[in-house]
């Protein structure tokens, strides 16, 4: 991309600085830089051809690149063969050199936003042509009306010196009305003189206001709306295409993951939980799962998600479908499965709550029994203390 931009910049500098340099000797450094760019683009083309073979020409962009490189080489060859100032070949060489600017169109593939804008303009071209046709029809009808009234009125000829210049015939009147549409000095040059130059010209005030509203604010905003609509459509289509490409790559990675799992454990019954955990920690599988964005922190939960039939083992087909469910959009059966899991979990939580309530009630009964036993024990201890004191007093009296 930078080489393409540099080539265009050098071409612009050559046209501006070396505009009188026609021969190879006059062009000097510019010709050497042009040869350098041609070598770089030719090497790039050769490498791409060796890599993609005949598939290279299946892409229209590549076909355009091929012809532009050939044109650049042809430009250099012709410059060396017909190196004479003032020859007709000079004009041909200039055209060929200007065609190299088309190479900058390749930048559209490198900058997505620029491609979206250019694609939107290309798609809305037909709609814009229809809007222009409507605008041209309105300009013709209104121009015909003004040219046959104001343009042929002798009073306007006398009071408005520029009447012939602006409304002398239908083409001039249409161009003047287009100036009104673009709001370029339309009041001082056109609308003002028509409405104030002669007595009774104020009757044109409302038609001019209506014309400006319909064309200047109406049709021009329609053009903006058409461009914006197509831009949004192209952006959406580009986003969907990118998502589809990413999804295709993910499916390829998932298919390769199945092969990796089979290399680790090719038993016909499938992988158990321990075999699945052992496979996950291998570097190749862990790296691919990281690329897919699959969390491997909770391997047991991941195994449960993949084990769709709850058999305790996962087959290669279950691994592929499970990873697709993890990465893809939720389908009806997935939502039904999730709903079942949530309902079962809610039922388990409810049963656990009932058990907790029952245990809480039993704990309350145990606490009451312990309180009563504690009270009885306290009374028994107090009774035995009193009995002990009585026996001690009786013993003392017996000693006396």
Coordinates of C-alpha atoms in Angstrom, one line a residue:
X1 CA 0.0 0.0 0.0
X2 CA 2.8 2.4 0.9
X3 CA 4.6 1.6 -2.4
X4 CA 1.4 2.4 -4.4
X5 CA 0.9 5.7 -2.6
X6 CA 4.6 6.6 -3.1
X7 CA 4.3 5.7 -6.8
X8 CA 1.3 8.1 -7.2
X9 CA 3.1 10.8 -5.3
X10 CA 6.2 10.6 -7.5
X11 CA 4.0 10.7 -10.6
X12 CA 2.3 13.8 -9.3
X13 CA 5.7 15.5 -8.6
X14 CA 6.9 14.6 -12.0
X15 CA 3.9 16.1 -13.7
X16 CA 4.2 19.3 -11.7
X17 CA 8.0 19.7 -11.6
X18 CA 9.1 18.0 -14.8
X19 CA 6.2 19.1 -17.0
X20 CA 8.6 20.0 -19.8
X21 CA 10.8 16.9 -19.6
X22 CA 9.7 14.7 -22.5
X23 CA 12.8 12.5 -23.2
X24 CA 14.4 9.9 -20.9
X25 CA 17.5 12.1 -20.6
X26 CA 15.3 15.0 -19.5
X27 CA 13.3 12.9 -17.0
X28 CA 16.6 11.5 -15.5
X29 CA 15.9 10.6 -11.8
X30 CA 12.1 10.3 -12.4
X31 CA 12.7 7.7 -15.0
X32 CA 15.0 5.7 -12.7
X33 CA 12.4 5.9 -9.9
X34 CA 9.8 4.7 -12.4
X35 CA 12.0 1.7 -13.3
X36 CA 12.5 0.9 -9.6
X37 CA 8.7 0.9 -9.0
X38 CA 8.2 -1.3 -12.1
X39 CA 10.7 -3.8 -10.7
X40 CA 9.0 -3.9 -7.3
X41 CA 5.6 -4.4 -8.8
X42 CA 6.9 -7.0 -11.3
X43 CA 8.5 -9.0 -8.5
X44 CA 5.3 -8.8 -6.4
X45 CA 3.3 -10.1 -9.4
X46 CA 5.7 -13.0 -10.0
X47 CA 5.6 -14.1 -6.4
X48 CA 1.8 -14.0 -6.3
X49 CA 1.6 -15.9 -9.6
X50 CA 4.0 -18.6 -8.2
X51 CA 1.9 -18.9 -5.1
X52 CA -1.6 -19.1 -6.5
X53 CA -0.9 -20.4 -10.0
X54 CA -3.9 -20.0 -12.3
X55 CA -6.2 -19.3 -9.4
X56 CA -4.6 -15.9 -9.4
X57 CA -6.7 -14.8 -12.4
X58 CA -10.0 -15.8 -10.8
X59 CA -9.9 -12.5 -8.8
X60 CA -10.8 -9.4 -10.9
X61 CA -8.5 -7.3 -8.7
X62 CA -5.6 -9.5 -9.6
X63 CA -6.4 -9.3 -13.3
X64 CA -6.4 -5.5 -13.0
X65 CA -3.0 -5.7 -11.2
X66 CA -1.6 -7.9 -13.9
X67 CA -2.6 -5.5 -16.7
X68 CA -1.3 -2.5 -14.8
X69 CA 2.1 -4.1 -14.3
X70 CA 2.2 -5.0 -18.0
X71 CA 1.3 -1.4 -18.9
X72 CA 4.1 -0.1 -16.6
X73 CA 6.7 -2.3 -18.3
X74 CA 5.3 -1.3 -21.7
X75 CA 5.6 2.3 -20.7
X76 CA 9.3 1.9 -19.9
X77 CA 10.0 -0.1 -23.1
X78 CA 8.2 2.5 -25.3
X79 CA 10.1 5.3 -23.6
X80 CA 13.4 3.8 -24.5
X81 CA 12.4 3.0 -28.1
X82 CA 10.8 6.3 -28.9
X83 CA 13.0 8.7 -27.0
X84 CA 12.4 11.9 -29.0
X85 CA 10.7 15.1 -27.9
X86 CA 7.6 16.2 -29.6
X87 CA 6.8 12.8 -30.9
X88 CA 3.2 11.5 -30.7
X89 CA 4.4 8.7 -28.5
X90 CA 4.9 11.3 -25.7
X91 CA 1.2 11.9 -25.4
X92 CA 0.6 8.1 -25.4
X93 CA 3.2 7.7 -22.6
X94 CA 1.6 10.3 -20.5
X95 CA -1.8 8.5 -20.8
X96 CA -0.1 5.2 -19.9
X97 CA 1.6 6.8 -16.9
X98 CA -1.7 8.3 -15.7
X99 CA -3.3 4.8 -16.0
X100 CA -0.9 3.7 -13.2
X101 CA -3.0 5.7 -10.8
X102 CA -5.7 3.2 -11.2
X103 CA -3.4 0.9 -9.1
X104 CA -4.4 3.0 -6.1
X105 CA -7.9 1.4 -6.3
X106 CA -6.2 -1.6 -4.7
X107 CA -6.1 0.4 -1.5
X108 CA -9.8 -0.2 -1.3
X109 CA -9.2 -3.7 -0.2
X110 CA -6.8 -2.7 2.5
X111 CA -9.0 0.0 4.1
X112 CA -12.4 -1.4 4.9
X113 CA -14.1 1.9 5.6
X114 CA -12.9 3.4 2.3
X115 CA -14.2 0.3 0.5
X116 CA -17.6 0.6 2.1
X117 CA -17.9 4.2 1.0
X118 CA -16.9 3.5 -2.6
X119 CA -19.1 0.5 -2.8
X120 CA -22.0 2.4 -1.6
X121 CA -21.5 5.1 -4.2
X122 CA -21.3 2.5 -6.9
X123 CA -24.5 0.8 -5.7
X124 CA -26.5 4.0 -5.4
X125 CA -25.4 5.3 -8.9
X126 CA -28.6 4.1 -10.6
X127 CA -30.7 5.7 -7.8
X128 CA -28.7 9.0 -8.1
X129 CA -29.3 9.0 -11.9
X130 CA -33.1 8.8 -11.3
X131 CA -32.9 11.6 -8.8
X132 CA -30.9 13.7 -11.3
X133 CA -33.5 12.8 -14.0
X134 CA -36.3 14.1 -11.8
X135 CA -34.2 17.2 -11.0
X136 CA -33.5 17.8 -14.7
X137 CA -37.2 17.4 -15.5
X138 CA -38.1 20.0 -12.8
X139 CA -35.4 22.4 -14.1
X140 CA -36.7 22.0 -17.6
X141 CA -40.3 22.7 -16.8
X142 CA -39.6 25.6 -14.5
X143 CA -37.0 26.9 -16.9
X144 CA -39.4 26.7 -19.8
X145 CA -41.9 28.7 -17.8
X146 CA -39.4 31.4 -16.7
X147 CA -37.8 31.6 -20.2
X148 CA -41.2 32.2 -21.9
X149 CA -42.4 34.8 -19.4
X150 CA -39.5 36.6 -17.8
X151 CA -37.0 35.9 -20.5
X152 CA -39.2 37.4 -23.3
X153 CA -40.5 40.3 -21.3
X154 CA -39.2 43.6 -22.7
X155 CA -39.7 45.3 -19.3
X156 CA -37.2 42.9 -17.8
X157 CA -34.8 43.6 -20.7
X158 CA -34.9 47.3 -19.8
X159 CA -34.8 47.1 -16.0
X160 CA -32.5 44.0 -15.6
X161 CA -29.3 44.3 -17.6
X162 CA -28.4 40.6 -17.0
X163 CA -31.7 39.1 -18.0
X164 CA -30.4 37.7 -21.2
X165 CA -27.4 36.3 -19.3
X166 CA -29.5 34.4 -16.8
X167 CA -32.8 33.7 -18.5
X168 CA -32.1 34.5 -22.1
X169 CA -32.9 30.9 -23.3
X170 CA -33.9 27.6 -21.8
X171 CA -30.3 26.2 -21.2
X172 CA -29.3 29.4 -19.5
X173 CA -32.4 29.5 -17.4
X174 CA -32.0 25.8 -16.4
X175 CA -28.4 26.5 -15.4
X176 CA -29.5 29.6 -13.4
X177 CA -32.2 27.5 -11.6
X178 CA -29.4 24.9 -10.8
X179 CA -27.6 27.8 -9.2
X180 CA -30.7 28.4 -7.2
X181 CA -30.7 24.8 -6.1
X182 CA -27.1 25.0 -4.9
X183 CA -27.9 28.3 -3.1
X184 CA -25.0 30.1 -4.9
X185 CA -25.9 33.8 -4.9
X186 CA -29.3 32.9 -6.0
X187 CA -31.1 35.8 -4.2
X188 CA -28.8 38.6 -5.5
X189 CA -28.3 37.3 -9.0
X190 CA -31.6 35.6 -9.9
X191 CA -34.5 35.6 -7.5
X192 CA -34.0 39.2 -6.4
X193 CA -34.0 40.8 -9.8
X194 CA -36.9 38.6 -11.0
X195 CA -39.1 39.6 -8.1
X196 CA -38.1 43.3 -7.8
X197 CA -36.9 44.5 -11.2
X198 CA -40.4 45.3 -12.6
X199 CA -43.7 46.1 -11.1
X200 CA -45.7 43.0 -10.2
X201 CA -42.6 40.8 -10.2
X202 CA -43.3 39.9 -6.5
X203 CA -45.7 37.2 -7.8
X204 CA -42.7 35.1 -8.4
X205 CA -41.8 35.1 -4.7
X206 CA -44.0 32.1 -3.7
X207 CA -43.0 30.0 -6.8
X208 CA -39.3 30.6 -6.0
X209 CA -39.8 29.6 -2.3
X210 CA -41.7 26.4 -3.4
X211 CA -39.0 25.6 -6.0
X212 CA -36.2 26.0 -3.4
X213 CA -38.1 23.8 -0.8
X214 CA -38.7 21.0 -3.4
X215 CA -35.3 21.0 -5.0
X216 CA -32.8 22.5 -2.5
X217 CA -34.2 20.9 0.6
X218 CA -36.1 18.0 -0.9
X219 CA -34.2 16.4 -3.7
X220 CA -30.8 17.1 -2.4
X221 CA -31.7 15.5 1.0
X222 CA -33.1 12.6 -1.0
X223 CA -29.6 12.2 -2.5
X224 CA -28.0 12.3 0.9
X225 CA -30.6 9.7 2.2
X226 CA -29.9 7.4 -0.8
X227 CA -26.2 7.5 -0.2
X228 CA -26.6 6.9 3.6
X229 CA -29.0 4.0 3.0
X230 CA -26.7 2.3 0.6
X231 CA -23.7 2.9 2.9
X232 CA -25.5 1.2 5.7
X233 CA -26.5 -1.7 3.5
X234 CA -22.9 -2.2 2.2
X235 CA -21.6 -1.9 5.8
X236 CA -24.1 -4.5 7.0
X237 CA -23.3 -6.8 4.0
X238 CA -19.5 -6.4 4.6
X239 CA -20.0 -7.2 8.3
X240 CA -22.0 -10.3 7.5
X241 CA -19.5 -11.5 5.0
X242 CA -16.7 -11.0 7.6
X243 CA -18.7 -12.9 10.2
X244 CA -19.3 -15.7 7.7
X245 CA -15.6 -15.9 6.9
X246 CA -14.7 -16.0 10.6
X247 CA -17.3 -18.7 11.1
X248 CA -15.9 -20.8 8.3
X249 CA -12.4 -20.5 9.8
X250 CA -13.8 -21.5 13.2
X251 CA -15.4 -24.6 11.7
X252 CA -12.1 -25.6 10.1
X253 CA -10.3 -25.2 13.4
X254 CA -13.1 -27.3 15.1
X255 CA -12.7 -30.0 12.5
X256 CA -8.9 -30.1 13.1
X257 CA -9.6 -30.3 16.9
X258 CA -11.5 -33.5 16.3
X259 CA -8.5 -35.0 14.6
X260 CA -6.3 -33.9 17.5
X261 CA -8.7 -35.6 20.0
X262 CA -8.7 -38.8 18.0
X263 CA -4.9 -38.8 18.0
X264 CA -4.9 -38.7 21.8
X265 CA -7.6 -41.2 22.3
X266 CA -9.1 -43.2 19.4
X267 CA -11.2 -45.6 21.5
X268 CA -14.6 -46.3 19.9
X269 CA -16.5 -45.4 23.0
X270 CA -15.2 -41.9 23.0
X271 CA -13.3 -39.8 25.6
X272 CA -14.1 -40.0 29.2
X273 CA -13.9 -37.0 31.6
X274 CA -10.3 -37.9 32.5
X275 CA -9.3 -38.4 28.8
X276 CA -11.0 -35.1 27.9
X277 CA -9.0 -33.3 30.6
X278 CA -5.8 -34.9 29.5
X279 CA -6.5 -33.9 25.9
X280 CA -7.3 -30.3 26.8
X281 CA -4.0 -29.6 28.4
X282 CA -2.0 -30.6 25.3
X283 CA -0.4 -27.5 23.7
X284 CA -1.9 -27.9 20.2
X285 CA -5.5 -28.3 21.5
X286 CA -5.1 -25.6 24.1
X287 CA -3.8 -23.1 21.5
X288 CA -6.7 -23.8 19.1
X289 CA -9.3 -23.5 21.9
X290 CA -7.7 -20.2 22.8
X291 CA -8.1 -19.0 19.2
X292 CA -11.7 -20.0 19.3
X293 CA -12.2 -18.1 22.5
X294 CA -13.4 -21.2 24.5
X295 CA -12.8 -20.9 28.2
X296 CA -11.0 -23.9 29.6
X297 CA -10.9 -22.9 33.3
X298 CA -13.8 -25.2 34.2
X299 CA -13.1 -28.4 32.2
X300 CA -15.9 -30.4 34.0
X301 CA -18.5 -27.9 32.9
X302 CA -17.1 -27.8 29.4
X303 CA -17.3 -31.6 29.2
X304 CA -20.9 -31.4 30.4
X305 CA -21.8 -28.9 27.6
X306 CA -20.2 -31.1 25.0
X307 CA -21.6 -34.4 26.4
X308 CA -25.1 -33.7 24.9
X309 CA -26.5 -37.2 25.7
X310 CA -25.2 -37.3 29.2
X311 CA -23.4 -40.7 28.5
X312 CA -20.3 -39.8 30.4
X313 CA -18.2 -40.0 27.2
X314 CA -17.8 -37.7 24.2
X315 CA -17.5 -38.9 20.6
X316 CA -15.7 -36.9 17.9
X317 CA -19.2 -35.9 16.5
X318 CA -20.2 -34.6 20.0
X319 CA -17.0 -32.7 20.3
X320 CA -17.6 -31.0 17.0
X321 CA -21.2 -30.2 17.6
X322 CA -20.5 -29.1 21.2
X323 CA -17.8 -26.7 20.2
X324 CA -20.1 -25.3 17.5
X325 CA -22.8 -24.7 20.1
X326 CA -20.3 -23.0 22.4
X327 CA -19.1 -20.7 19.5
X328 CA -22.3 -20.4 17.4
X329 CA -25.6 -18.7 18.0
X330 CA -28.2 -20.3 20.3
X331 CA -30.8 -22.5 18.4
X332 CA -34.2 -23.6 19.6
X333 CA -33.0 -27.0 20.8
X334 CA -30.1 -25.3 22.7
X335 CA -32.6 -22.9 24.4
X336 CA -34.9 -25.9 25.2
X337 CA -31.9 -27.7 26.7
X338 CA -30.9 -24.7 28.7
X339 CA -34.5 -24.2 29.9
X340 CA -34.5 -27.9 31.1
X341 CA -31.3 -27.4 32.9
X342 CA -32.5 -24.2 34.6
X343 CA -35.8 -25.9 35.5
X344 CA -34.0 -28.9 37.0
X345 CA -31.6 -26.7 38.9
X346 CA -34.5 -24.6 40.2
X347 CA -36.3 -27.8 41.4
X348 CA -33.1 -29.0 43.1
X349 CA -32.7 -25.6 44.8
X350 CA -36.4 -25.7 45.9
X351 CA -35.9 -29.2 47.3
X352 CA -32.7 -28.1 49.1
X353 CA -34.7 -25.2 50.5
X354 CA -37.3 -27.5 51.9
X355 CA -34.7 -29.7 53.4
X356 CA -33.0 -26.6 55.0
X357 CA -36.4 -25.6 56.4
X358 CA -37.0 -29.1 57.8
X359 CA -33.5 -29.2 59.3
X360 CA -34.1 -25.7 60.8
X361 CA -37.3 -27.0 62.4
X362 CA -35.5 -30.0 63.8
X363 CA -32.7 -27.8 65.1
X364 CA -35.3 -25.7 66.8
X365 CA -36.8 -28.7 68.5
X366 CA -33.4 -29.9 69.6
X367 CA -32.6 -26.4 71.0
X368 CA -35.9 -26.5 73.0
X369 CA -35.1 -30.0 74.3
X370 CA -31.6 -28.8 75.3
X371 CA -33.1 -25.8 77.0
X372 CA -35.5 -27.9 79.0
X373 CA -32.7 -30.4 79.9
X374 CA -30.5 -27.5 80.9
X375 CA -33.2 -26.2 83.2
X376 CA -33.8 -29.6 84.7
X377 CA -30.1 -30.1 85.2
X378 CA -29.8 -26.7 86.9
X379 CA -32.6 -27.5 89.3
X380 CA -31.0 -30.9 90.1
X381 CA -27.7 -29.2 90.8
X382 CA -29.4 -26.6 93.1
X383 CA -31.3 -29.3 94.9
X384 CA -28.2 -31.4 95.5
X385 CA -26.4 -28.3 96.8
X386 CA -29.2 -27.7 99.3
X387 CA -29.2 -31.3 100.3
X388 CA -25.4 -31.2 100.8
X389 CA -25.7 -28.2 103.1
X390 CA -28.4 -29.9 105.1
X391 CA -26.2 -33.0 105.6
X392 CA -23.3 -30.8 106.6
X393 CA -25.3 -29.1 109.3
X394 CA -26.6 -32.4 110.6
X395 CA -23.0 -33.7 110.8
X396 CA -21.9 -30.6 112.7
X397 CA -24.7 -31.0 115.2
X398 CA -23.9 -34.6 115.7
X399 CA -20.2 -33.7 116.6
X400 CA -21.3 -31.3 119.3

